[in-house]
Short mmCIF file of C-alpha atoms in Angstrom, two decimals:
data_model
loop_
_atom_site.label_atom_id
_atom_site.label_comp_id
_atom_site.label_asym_id
_atom_site.label_seq_id
_atom_site.Cartn_x
_atom_site.Cartn_y
_atom_site.Cartn_z
CA MET A 1 -19.56 -16.41 18.28
CA ALA A 2 -20.06 -15.18 21.81
CA ALA A 3 -16.49 -13.92 21.76
CA TYR A 4 -17.56 -11.23 19.38
CA MET A 5 -20.31 -10.03 21.62
CA LEU A 6 -17.78 -9.27 24.40
CA CYS A 7 -15.24 -6.57 23.81
CA ARG A 8 -11.94 -8.17 23.00
CA ARG A 9 -9.90 -5.40 24.43
CA THR A 10 -10.87 -2.64 26.82
CA ALA A 11 -11.97 -0.21 24.18
CA MET A 12 -12.44 3.50 24.44
CA PHE A 13 -15.04 3.29 21.75
CA CYS A 14 -17.81 0.77 22.01
CA TRP A 15 -17.25 -1.77 19.28
CA ALA A 16 -20.80 -2.95 19.26
CA ILE A 17 -21.90 -4.74 16.12
CA ARG A 18 -25.13 -3.50 14.69
CA GLY A 19 -27.09 -5.07 11.93
CA LEU A 20 -27.12 -3.34 8.57
CA SER A 21 -30.43 -2.01 7.50
CA SER A 22 -31.86 -3.60 4.40
CA ILE A 23 -30.38 -2.69 1.06
CA LYS A 24 -31.49 0.84 0.40
CA SER A 25 -32.41 1.96 -3.03
CA TYR A 26 -31.59 5.56 -2.14
CA ILE A 27 -29.10 7.13 0.19
CA PRO A 28 -30.63 9.97 2.18
CA VAL A 29 -28.00 12.41 3.36
CA SER A 30 -28.63 15.15 5.83
CA ALA A 31 -25.92 17.71 6.36
CA GLN A 32 -25.04 18.28 9.96
CA CYS A 33 -26.49 21.75 10.04
CA GLY A 34 -29.84 20.17 9.26
CA LEU A 35 -30.86 22.82 6.74
CA LEU A 36 -30.20 20.92 3.51
CA GLN A 37 -31.31 17.44 2.71
CA GLN A 38 -29.54 16.03 -0.29
CA ILE A 39 -30.78 12.74 -1.52
CA ALA A 40 -28.91 10.80 -4.16
CA HIS A 41 -31.20 8.37 -5.86
CA TYR A 42 -28.95 5.42 -6.45
CA ASN A 43 -30.69 2.73 -8.43
CA PRO A 44 -28.78 -0.51 -8.11
CA LYS A 45 -28.65 -2.84 -11.07
CA PRO A 46 -31.60 -5.26 -10.88
CA LEU A 47 -30.51 -8.66 -9.63
CA LYS A 48 -31.64 -11.21 -12.24
CA LEU A 49 -31.72 -14.49 -10.42
CA ASN A 50 -34.02 -16.22 -12.91
CA LEU A 51 -36.26 -17.60 -10.16
CA LYS A 52 -39.14 -18.43 -12.50
CA ASN A 53 -37.46 -21.10 -14.62
CA PRO A 54 -34.37 -22.19 -12.75
CA TYR A 55 -32.03 -24.78 -14.23
CA ILE A 56 -31.41 -27.42 -11.60
CA PRO A 57 -29.36 -30.28 -13.06
CA ASP A 58 -30.43 -33.86 -12.64
CA LYS A 59 -27.84 -35.54 -10.41
CA ASP A 60 -28.72 -39.12 -11.48
CA SER A 61 -28.72 -38.71 -15.24
CA GLU A 62 -25.54 -39.46 -17.15
CA ASN A 63 -26.03 -36.61 -19.60
CA THR A 64 -25.37 -33.87 -17.09
CA PRO A 65 -21.73 -32.78 -17.17
CA GLU A 66 -19.54 -33.71 -14.19
CA TRP A 67 -18.97 -30.16 -13.09
CA GLN A 68 -22.68 -29.70 -12.47
CA LYS A 69 -22.61 -32.42 -9.85
CA THR A 70 -19.88 -30.90 -7.70
CA ALA A 71 -20.31 -29.29 -4.28
CA LYS A 72 -19.18 -25.92 -5.65
CA TYR A 73 -22.01 -25.93 -8.18
CA ASP A 74 -24.47 -26.93 -5.47
CA ARG A 75 -23.41 -23.91 -3.45
CA LYS A 76 -23.95 -21.68 -6.47
CA LEU A 77 -27.39 -23.22 -6.98
CA PHE A 78 -28.31 -22.49 -3.39
CA GLY A 79 -26.92 -18.99 -3.68
CA ARG A 80 -29.06 -18.25 -6.74
CA TYR A 81 -32.30 -20.10 -6.02
CA GLY A 82 -32.33 -20.56 -2.27
CA PHE A 83 -34.15 -23.43 -0.59
CA SER A 84 -36.15 -24.20 -3.73
CA SER A 85 -32.98 -25.45 -5.41
CA GLY A 86 -33.19 -28.70 -3.43
CA VAL A 87 -29.72 -28.36 -1.93
CA ASN A 88 -29.22 -29.29 1.73
CA PRO A 89 -27.96 -26.08 3.38
CA ALA A 90 -25.65 -28.09 5.66
CA GLU A 91 -23.50 -28.85 2.62
CA LEU A 92 -22.64 -25.20 2.13
CA TRP A 93 -20.04 -25.31 4.88
CA PRO A 94 -16.87 -27.41 4.64
CA SER A 95 -16.99 -30.95 5.94
CA HIS A 96 -14.88 -31.95 8.94
CA ALA A 97 -12.07 -33.30 6.78
CA GLN A 98 -12.02 -30.18 4.65
CA LEU A 99 -12.13 -28.09 7.80
CA GLU A 100 -9.08 -29.89 9.17
CA GLU A 101 -7.25 -29.16 5.93
CA MET A 102 -8.24 -25.52 6.08
CA ILE A 103 -7.08 -25.20 9.67
CA ALA A 104 -3.71 -26.82 8.89
CA GLU A 105 -3.21 -24.56 5.88
CA GLU A 106 -4.09 -21.51 7.90
CA ARG A 107 -1.76 -22.48 10.71
CA GLU A 108 1.09 -22.74 8.23
CA TRP A 109 0.47 -19.74 6.02
CA ASN A 110 -1.50 -17.39 8.28
CA PRO A 111 -0.25 -17.78 11.83
CA PRO A 112 -2.17 -16.07 14.64
CA LEU A 113 -1.41 -12.49 15.58
CA GLU A 114 0.76 -13.29 18.60
CA VAL A 115 3.04 -15.59 16.59
CA LEU A 116 3.25 -13.00 13.83
CA LEU A 117 4.22 -10.24 16.21
CA LYS A 118 6.77 -12.48 17.90
CA ASN A 119 8.37 -13.34 14.57
CA VAL A 120 8.51 -9.71 13.59
CA GLU A 121 10.05 -8.78 16.92
CA ALA A 122 12.60 -11.57 16.69
CA LYS A 123 13.64 -10.42 13.22
CA GLU A 124 13.92 -6.85 14.38
CA MET A 125 15.99 -7.83 17.40
CA GLU A 126 18.31 -9.84 15.19
CA ALA A 127 18.77 -6.98 12.78
CA ASN A 128 19.36 -4.58 15.66
CA ALA A 129 21.91 -6.90 17.26
CA LYS A 130 23.79 -7.22 13.99
CA ARG A 131 23.78 -3.49 13.48
CA LEU A 132 24.97 -2.87 17.06
CA ALA A 133 27.77 -5.40 16.71
CA ARG A 134 28.94 -3.81 13.48
CA GLU A 135 28.80 -0.34 14.97
CA LYS A 136 30.72 -1.50 18.04
CA LEU A 137 33.40 -2.97 15.84
CA ILE A 138 33.65 0.21 13.86
CA ALA A 139 33.77 2.35 17.01
CA GLY A 140 36.48 0.13 18.52
CA ASN A 141 38.58 0.31 15.39
CA MET A 142 38.12 4.05 15.14
CA ALA A 143 39.27 4.44 18.74
CA LYS A 144 42.45 2.56 17.87
CA MET A 145 43.06 4.75 14.87
CA PRO A 146 45.03 7.69 16.41
CA LYS A 147 47.49 5.29 18.00
CA MET A 148 47.86 3.32 14.78
CA VAL A 149 48.38 6.50 12.80
CA ALA A 150 51.03 7.75 15.24
CA ASP A 151 52.79 4.38 15.15
CA TRP A 152 52.87 4.30 11.42
CA ARG A 153 54.19 7.84 11.22
CA ARG A 154 56.86 7.03 13.75
CA GLU A 155 57.91 3.98 11.83
CA LYS A 156 58.14 5.90 8.63
CA GLN A 157 60.27 8.54 10.27
CA GLU A 158 62.57 5.93 11.78
CA ALA A 159 63.02 4.27 8.43
CA LYS A 160 63.87 7.59 6.88
CA LEU A 161 66.42 8.35 9.58
CA LYS A 162 67.96 4.91 9.20
CA LEU A 163 68.32 5.42 5.49
CA LYS A 164 69.96 8.76 6.05
CA GLU A 165 72.28 7.24 8.59
CA GLU A 166 73.17 4.44 6.28
CA LYS A 167 73.92 6.84 3.47
CA ALA A 168 76.06 8.98 5.73
CA ARG A 169 78.03 5.89 6.85
CA ARG A 170 78.57 4.78 3.30
CA ASP A 171 79.79 8.26 2.35
CA ARG A 172 82.16 8.25 5.29
CA LEU A 173 83.57 4.86 4.34
CA LEU A 174 83.97 5.94 0.74
CA ALA A 175 85.83 9.08 1.85
CA GLU A 176 88.03 6.94 4.15
CA ALA A 177 88.81 4.58 1.28
CA ARG A 178 89.54 7.50 -1.01
CA GLU A 179 91.88 8.89 1.60
CA ARG A 180 93.69 5.56 2.10
CA PHE A 181 94.07 4.34 -1.44
CA GLY A 182 94.26 7.68 -3.18
CA TYR A 183 91.57 7.03 -5.81
CA ALA A 184 87.79 6.59 -5.92
CA LEU A 185 87.28 2.98 -5.11
CA ASP A 186 84.26 0.98 -6.19
CA PRO A 187 82.35 -0.04 -3.06
CA ARG A 188 81.71 -3.48 -4.50
CA SER A 189 85.41 -4.35 -4.98
CA PRO A 190 87.17 -6.74 -2.54
CA LYS A 191 89.72 -4.08 -1.48
CA PHE A 192 86.96 -1.86 -0.23
CA LEU A 193 85.32 -4.71 1.64
CA GLU A 194 88.69 -5.60 3.23
CA MET A 195 89.11 -2.03 4.34
CA VAL A 196 85.60 -1.97 5.80
CA SER A 197 86.23 -5.15 7.78
CA ASP A 198 89.54 -3.73 9.07
CA ILE A 199 87.87 -0.56 10.29
CA GLU A 200 85.21 -2.61 12.04
CA LYS A 201 87.85 -4.74 13.81
CA GLU A 202 89.66 -1.59 15.01
CA GLU A 203 86.43 -0.17 16.37
CA LYS A 204 85.70 -3.43 18.21
CA ARG A 205 89.13 -3.39 19.76
CA LYS A 206 88.70 0.19 20.83
CA ARG A 207 85.38 -0.59 22.48
CA SER A 208 86.51 -3.66 24.29
CA MET B 1 -42.82 52.45 -6.90
CA SER B 2 -42.94 49.48 -4.57
CA PHE B 3 -39.81 48.68 -2.58
CA THR B 4 -40.64 45.00 -2.18
CA LYS B 5 -38.68 42.86 -4.56
CA LYS B 6 -40.68 40.09 -6.12
CA PRO B 7 -38.95 36.69 -5.80
CA GLY B 8 -37.22 35.44 -8.97
CA GLY B 9 -36.94 38.96 -10.35
CA LYS B 10 -35.63 39.38 -13.85
CA ALA B 11 -35.17 35.65 -14.36
CA LEU B 12 -38.84 34.99 -13.76
CA ASP B 13 -39.75 37.85 -16.07
CA LEU B 14 -37.64 36.37 -18.87
CA LEU B 15 -39.11 32.97 -18.27
CA GLN B 16 -42.58 34.34 -18.66
CA HIS B 17 -41.98 36.31 -21.84
CA LEU B 18 -39.38 34.43 -23.89
CA PRO B 19 -40.49 31.60 -26.17
CA ARG B 20 -40.16 27.98 -25.12
CA ILE B 21 -36.80 26.28 -25.48
CA THR B 22 -36.59 24.01 -28.52
CA LEU B 23 -33.75 22.57 -30.55
CA GLY B 24 -33.96 25.62 -32.79
CA ASN B 25 -33.36 27.98 -29.86
CA LEU B 26 -30.22 26.41 -28.50
CA ARG B 27 -26.61 27.17 -29.25
CA PRO B 28 -23.44 25.89 -27.55
CA GLU B 29 -21.35 28.22 -25.38
CA PRO B 30 -18.80 29.97 -27.66
CA GLY B 31 -15.46 28.20 -27.32
CA THR B 32 -16.77 24.81 -26.27
CA ARG B 33 -17.07 23.36 -29.76
CA LYS B 34 -13.95 23.71 -31.87
CA PRO B 35 -14.33 22.73 -35.56
CA GLU B 36 -12.25 19.68 -36.36
CA LYS B 37 -9.13 19.90 -38.47
CA ARG B 38 -9.81 18.59 -41.95
CA ARG B 39 -6.69 17.63 -43.83
CA GLY B 40 -6.34 17.91 -47.58
CA ARG B 41 -9.09 20.52 -48.12
CA GLY B 42 -8.75 24.11 -49.23
CA GLN B 43 -5.84 26.34 -50.20
CA HIS B 44 -3.95 25.90 -46.93
CA GLY B 45 -5.05 22.44 -45.82
CA GLY B 46 -4.58 20.89 -49.27
CA ASN B 47 -1.45 20.22 -51.36
CA ARG B 48 0.73 18.24 -48.94
CA SER B 49 -1.95 17.98 -46.21
CA GLY B 50 0.38 19.03 -43.38
CA ARG B 51 2.84 16.17 -44.05
CA GLY B 52 5.91 18.24 -45.01
CA HIS B 53 8.10 17.89 -48.13
CA LYS B 54 9.14 14.46 -49.51
CA GLY B 55 11.16 12.05 -47.40
CA GLU B 56 10.02 9.65 -44.71
CA ARG B 57 7.83 12.33 -43.14
CA GLN B 58 5.58 12.79 -46.15
CA ARG B 59 5.70 9.15 -47.17
CA GLY B 60 4.85 7.91 -43.67
CA ASN B 61 7.96 5.72 -43.31
CA ARG B 62 9.57 7.16 -40.21
CA PRO B 63 11.40 4.68 -38.01
CA ARG B 64 10.09 3.48 -34.66
CA LEU B 65 9.86 5.68 -31.59
CA GLY B 66 13.21 5.99 -29.86
CA PHE B 67 15.35 5.30 -32.94
CA GLU B 68 18.20 7.81 -33.21
CA GLY B 69 19.44 7.16 -36.73
CA GLY B 70 21.71 4.28 -35.68
CA GLN B 71 23.27 5.88 -32.61
CA THR B 72 22.63 3.76 -29.54
CA PRO B 73 19.31 5.15 -28.41
CA PHE B 74 18.81 6.66 -24.97
CA TYR B 75 16.56 3.87 -23.77
CA LEU B 76 19.28 1.29 -24.53
CA ALA B 77 22.34 3.34 -23.58
CA ILE B 78 21.26 3.81 -19.99
CA PRO B 79 22.17 0.72 -17.96
CA LYS B 80 19.48 -1.25 -16.13
CA TYR B 81 19.02 -0.99 -12.39
CA GLY B 82 16.47 -2.75 -10.26
CA TYR B 83 14.12 0.20 -9.72
CA ASN B 84 11.18 -1.60 -11.28
CA GLU B 85 12.14 -5.07 -10.17
CA GLY B 86 9.15 -6.96 -8.84
CA HIS B 87 6.91 -3.95 -9.53
CA SER B 88 4.05 -6.20 -10.53
CA ARG B 89 4.14 -7.88 -7.13
CA ARG B 90 4.07 -4.72 -5.07
CA PRO B 91 0.82 -3.90 -3.26
CA GLN B 92 -1.00 -0.91 -4.68
CA TYR B 93 -3.33 1.42 -2.86
CA GLN B 94 -5.71 3.59 -4.89
CA PRO B 95 -5.39 7.19 -3.67
CA LEU B 96 -8.51 8.95 -2.44
CA THR B 97 -8.17 12.68 -1.95
CA LEU B 98 -10.12 14.48 0.74
CA ARG B 99 -11.38 16.73 -2.00
CA ARG B 100 -12.99 13.79 -3.78
CA LEU B 101 -14.38 12.52 -0.51
CA GLN B 102 -16.00 15.88 0.14
CA TYR B 103 -17.31 15.93 -3.43
CA LEU B 104 -18.90 12.50 -3.01
CA ILE B 105 -20.46 13.45 0.30
CA ASP B 106 -21.80 16.71 -1.14
CA LEU B 107 -23.38 14.92 -4.06
CA GLY B 108 -24.95 12.40 -1.74
CA ARG B 109 -23.06 9.42 -3.09
CA LEU B 110 -21.59 8.72 0.35
CA ASP B 111 -23.65 8.87 3.51
CA PRO B 112 -21.77 10.47 6.42
CA THR B 113 -24.45 9.36 8.87
CA GLN B 114 -23.33 5.76 8.36
CA PRO B 115 -19.79 4.36 8.64
CA ILE B 116 -18.01 4.78 5.32
CA ASP B 117 -16.43 1.61 4.14
CA LEU B 118 -14.80 0.45 0.92
CA THR B 119 -18.11 -1.19 -0.02
CA GLN B 120 -19.90 2.14 0.30
CA MET B 121 -17.26 3.88 -1.75
CA VAL B 122 -17.48 1.30 -4.51
CA ASN B 123 -21.28 1.39 -4.45
CA GLY B 124 -21.21 5.15 -4.79
CA ARG B 125 -18.68 4.74 -7.63
CA GLY B 126 -16.27 6.95 -5.71
CA VAL B 127 -13.24 4.71 -6.23
CA THR B 128 -12.45 1.84 -8.57
CA ILE B 129 -10.56 -1.04 -7.02
CA GLN B 130 -9.15 -3.97 -8.96
CA PRO B 131 -8.35 -6.68 -6.40
CA LEU B 132 -6.88 -8.88 -9.12
CA LYS B 133 -4.30 -6.26 -10.06
CA ARG B 134 -2.51 -6.33 -6.70
CA ASP B 135 -4.71 -3.55 -5.32
CA TYR B 136 -4.88 -3.87 -1.58
CA GLY B 137 -7.37 -1.07 -1.03
CA VAL B 138 -7.59 2.67 -0.76
CA GLN B 139 -5.19 5.21 0.72
CA LEU B 140 -6.30 8.56 2.04
CA VAL B 141 -4.33 11.47 0.64
CA GLU B 142 -4.27 14.95 2.10
CA GLU B 143 -4.98 16.93 -1.06
CA GLY B 144 -8.09 18.99 -0.37
CA ALA B 145 -7.57 19.12 3.38
CA GLY B 146 -8.42 22.81 3.27
CA VAL B 147 -11.90 22.26 1.84
CA PHE B 148 -12.75 19.14 3.79
CA ALA B 149 -15.51 19.80 6.32
CA ALA B 150 -17.41 16.60 6.96
CA LYS B 151 -17.74 14.49 10.06
CA VAL B 152 -17.31 10.88 8.96
CA ASN B 153 -16.39 7.50 10.31
CA ILE B 154 -14.19 6.23 7.51
CA GLU B 155 -12.21 3.04 7.11
CA VAL B 156 -9.39 2.93 4.61
CA GLN B 157 -6.33 0.76 4.11
CA MET B 158 -3.68 3.48 4.45
CA ALA B 159 -3.82 7.10 5.46
CA SER B 160 -1.30 9.90 5.55
CA GLU B 161 -0.83 11.86 8.75
CA ALA B 162 -2.22 15.11 7.41
CA ALA B 163 -5.31 13.35 6.10
CA ILE B 164 -5.93 11.78 9.51
CA ALA B 165 -5.52 15.22 11.09
CA ALA B 166 -7.97 16.79 8.63
CA ILE B 167 -10.65 14.20 9.38
CA GLU B 168 -10.18 14.26 13.13
CA ARG B 169 -10.22 18.04 13.15
CA ASN B 170 -13.80 17.88 11.86
CA GLY B 171 -14.82 15.45 14.55
CA GLY B 172 -14.56 12.29 12.49
CA ILE B 173 -12.75 9.00 12.95
CA VAL B 174 -10.27 7.28 10.64
CA THR B 175 -9.31 3.63 10.89
CA THR B 176 -6.83 1.76 8.77
CA GLY B 177 -7.69 -1.87 8.21
CA PHE B 178 -6.06 -4.67 6.25
CA TYR B 179 -7.97 -6.86 3.81
CA ASP B 180 -6.27 -9.82 2.20
CA PRO B 181 -7.01 -10.12 -1.54
CA ARG B 182 -9.91 -12.56 -1.17
CA SER B 183 -11.57 -10.46 1.52
CA LEU B 184 -11.00 -7.36 -0.56
CA ALA B 185 -12.72 -8.88 -3.56
CA ILE B 186 -15.66 -9.87 -1.36
CA LEU B 187 -15.78 -6.42 0.19
CA CYS B 188 -15.78 -4.65 -3.17
CA LYS B 189 -18.41 -6.91 -4.76
CA PRO B 190 -20.51 -8.42 -2.01
CA VAL B 191 -23.55 -9.40 -4.06
CA PRO B 192 -21.79 -11.77 -6.50
CA PHE B 193 -20.12 -13.35 -3.48
CA PHE B 194 -23.42 -13.91 -1.70
CA ILE B 195 -24.88 -15.42 -4.86
CA SER B 196 -22.04 -17.94 -4.94
CA GLY B 197 -23.43 -19.43 -1.74
CA GLN B 198 -20.16 -19.59 0.18
CA PRO B 199 -19.91 -18.81 3.89
CA ILE B 200 -18.31 -15.44 4.64
CA PRO B 201 -14.60 -16.13 5.28
CA LYS B 202 -12.49 -14.72 8.08
CA ARG B 203 -10.30 -11.76 7.26
CA MET B 204 -6.65 -12.78 7.39
CA PHE B 205 -4.02 -10.81 9.28
CA PRO B 206 -1.44 -8.73 7.42
CA GLY B 207 1.94 -10.23 6.61
CA GLU B 208 5.09 -9.59 8.60
CA ASP B 209 5.93 -6.52 6.58
CA MET B 210 2.61 -4.74 7.19
CA VAL B 211 1.71 -5.89 10.69
CA ARG B 212 3.88 -3.15 12.19
CA TYR B 213 1.92 -0.53 10.26
CA TYR B 214 -1.44 -1.79 11.46
CA THR B 215 -0.40 -2.15 15.11
CA ASP B 216 0.78 1.44 15.21
CA ALA B 217 -1.55 3.96 16.86
CA ALA B 218 -0.09 6.80 14.79
CA ASN B 219 -1.59 5.20 11.69
CA ARG B 220 -4.87 4.48 13.52
CA GLY B 221 -4.33 0.80 12.80
CA TYR B 222 -7.15 -1.63 13.48
CA LEU B 223 -4.86 -3.81 15.57
CA ALA B 224 -3.57 -0.95 17.71
CA ASP B 225 -4.42 -0.33 21.34
CA PRO B 226 -7.45 2.01 21.67
CA GLY B 227 -5.84 3.85 24.61
CA LYS B 228 -2.79 4.62 22.50
CA ILE B 229 -5.03 5.75 19.67
CA GLN B 230 -6.68 8.31 21.93
CA LYS B 231 -3.26 9.60 22.98
CA ALA B 232 -2.19 9.74 19.36
CA ARG B 233 -5.31 11.79 18.54
CA VAL B 234 -4.41 14.32 21.21
CA ALA B 235 -0.78 14.43 20.08
CA LEU B 236 -1.78 14.95 16.45
CA ALA B 237 -4.12 17.78 17.44
CA GLN B 238 -1.24 19.45 19.23
CA LYS B 239 1.09 18.90 16.29
CA TYR B 240 -1.27 20.34 13.69
CA GLY B 241 -2.62 23.06 15.94
CA TYR B 242 -6.34 22.42 16.27
CA VAL B 243 -8.64 21.69 19.15
CA LEU B 244 -9.62 18.03 19.22
CA PRO B 245 -13.42 17.90 19.36
CA ASP B 246 -14.92 15.64 21.99
CA ILE B 247 -16.72 12.87 20.12
CA SER B 248 -18.40 11.35 23.16
CA LYS B 249 -20.70 14.38 23.38
CA ASP B 250 -21.73 14.02 19.77
CA GLU B 251 -25.21 12.86 18.79
CA LEU B 252 -23.69 10.41 16.31
CA PHE B 253 -21.24 9.02 18.85
CA HIS B 254 -22.59 5.50 18.54
CA MET B 255 -22.21 5.51 14.76
CA LEU B 256 -18.73 7.06 14.97
CA SER B 257 -17.55 4.45 17.43
CA MET B 258 -18.62 1.54 15.21
CA ARG B 259 -15.59 -0.47 14.26
CA LYS B 260 -15.12 -3.83 12.70
CA ASP B 261 -13.61 -6.75 14.48
CA PRO B 262 -10.23 -7.72 12.97
CA ARG B 263 -11.75 -10.92 11.53
CA GLN B 264 -14.92 -9.30 10.24
CA ILE B 265 -15.45 -8.19 6.65
CA PHE B 266 -18.89 -6.60 6.82
CA PHE B 267 -20.61 -4.64 9.53
CA GLY B 268 -23.31 -6.78 11.03
CA LEU B 269 -22.20 -10.02 9.35
CA LEU B 270 -19.86 -12.44 11.02
CA PRO B 271 -17.54 -14.94 9.35
CA GLY B 272 -19.23 -18.28 8.79
CA TRP B 273 -22.64 -16.92 7.93
CA VAL B 274 -24.27 -17.55 4.57
CA VAL B 275 -26.36 -14.78 3.09
CA ASN B 276 -29.22 -16.07 0.95
CA MET B 277 -30.18 -13.39 -1.56
CA PRO B 278 -33.37 -14.81 -3.17
CA GLU B 279 -35.11 -15.49 0.14
CA LYS B 280 -33.37 -12.67 2.04
CA LYS B 281 -32.26 -14.93 4.86
CA ILE B 282 -29.03 -15.44 6.78
CA LEU B 283 -27.92 -18.97 7.64
CA LYS B 284 -25.60 -19.52 10.58
CA PRO B 285 -23.64 -22.70 11.27
CA THR B 286 -24.36 -24.69 14.43
CA ASP B 287 -21.56 -27.25 14.30
CA GLU B 288 -19.10 -26.79 17.17
CA LYS B 289 -15.95 -27.18 15.11
CA LEU B 290 -17.17 -24.72 12.52
CA LEU B 291 -18.15 -22.25 15.20
CA GLN B 292 -14.76 -22.61 16.82
CA TYR B 293 -12.99 -22.16 13.50
CA TYR B 294 -14.94 -19.10 12.51
CA SER B 295 -14.57 -17.43 15.86
CA THR B 296 -10.83 -18.27 15.79
#
């Protein structure tokens, strides 16, 4: 409890804890200029605690239902009737075993602030790292793009040229065949192929 | 002819000479009471009684809302998308306009000379919070920032930037604090909780999704660093173009600087205490383990 009396952090504002005044039945309001005083008469609903004839169940009798012998009901009795209900106030708080359970549950489901912040930071770092990696990959690939585009274009052009060349060669060979045999020869026939192989041999001889 | 006006003037004169007000002397303001529509009476209201001519309209057999005569209706033709998925699990924050806040203060339902908390707002019937319907508190909205002129120390669960600016411009303080559902229910209805005889629980910290919001000084979070909050106040004043008033010179400085501890639900009551309503006493635990648990 003393921890609360000291400031937890060096505060600009003083975080002193003051007691609440007793429950007011009216709320006096004074405007800051001090000229008007508006008072709202707020009448709270009367609290009917039935203190004159309280029902306090008999713990020993068998007729009282089970739920009226539980600790929860005892707390409610104390809350309504106070010390005259015959409940030991020490039983209002959890026992040591129950306290252990509560602490374990809290540790699992409601970790302290430092752990929470660490988890949040870790998650954020992970997400950031992932995002950075992805962006790096994209940037790297984009940097490669002009070269890849140029390569592809070059390849396409080469293929086109090759095709043209091939066509020109075939036309030449056809013309040659036409010249030699005197009629349009089918390029798939064996005569044509013979002629093509002959021409190739002559060219080889010329080169070597 | 005397030049001094007598106080009250014509009104007082009337009051002295007119007869006393009775039920026979009163009449409602013209236009406030419209006579109700009576169907099936008179030349124009009778005959078909405004139901039209034959068919489903007159016979009261029209199909259900949305039916389009057999064509696939609009509400079925549009494909589903997860806009509303998990809507019932989303946290809700009841909006509180600055205009309403000013209205409540003017009527005296909220006391600006004391810190304004969700309990005070609920007591003054300013807001209605349903903790069981996934309400996580109240959010401050900037509508009415032009008319707001009250110096308050207010604690809400969320606040927009302009609302924070409007309150700080008038010399007040805003804090955003998180209440888990159990603490919120206790905060909204403290008396039934005290009658149940349980010790006041600790306020739990926000989950991983909200902890960033409440550690941020720009939102005046209750977990944020007070030094950063002061800097944020100055920065906001520069952004919105007003002179930040110096609170430390104020007569109500002590009240304005009252803030709750992150584990505290009520001002002046610490977790672990039992409030006894019939005898008006507070019981505090003395066991070491309990004390250690309740002080974290």
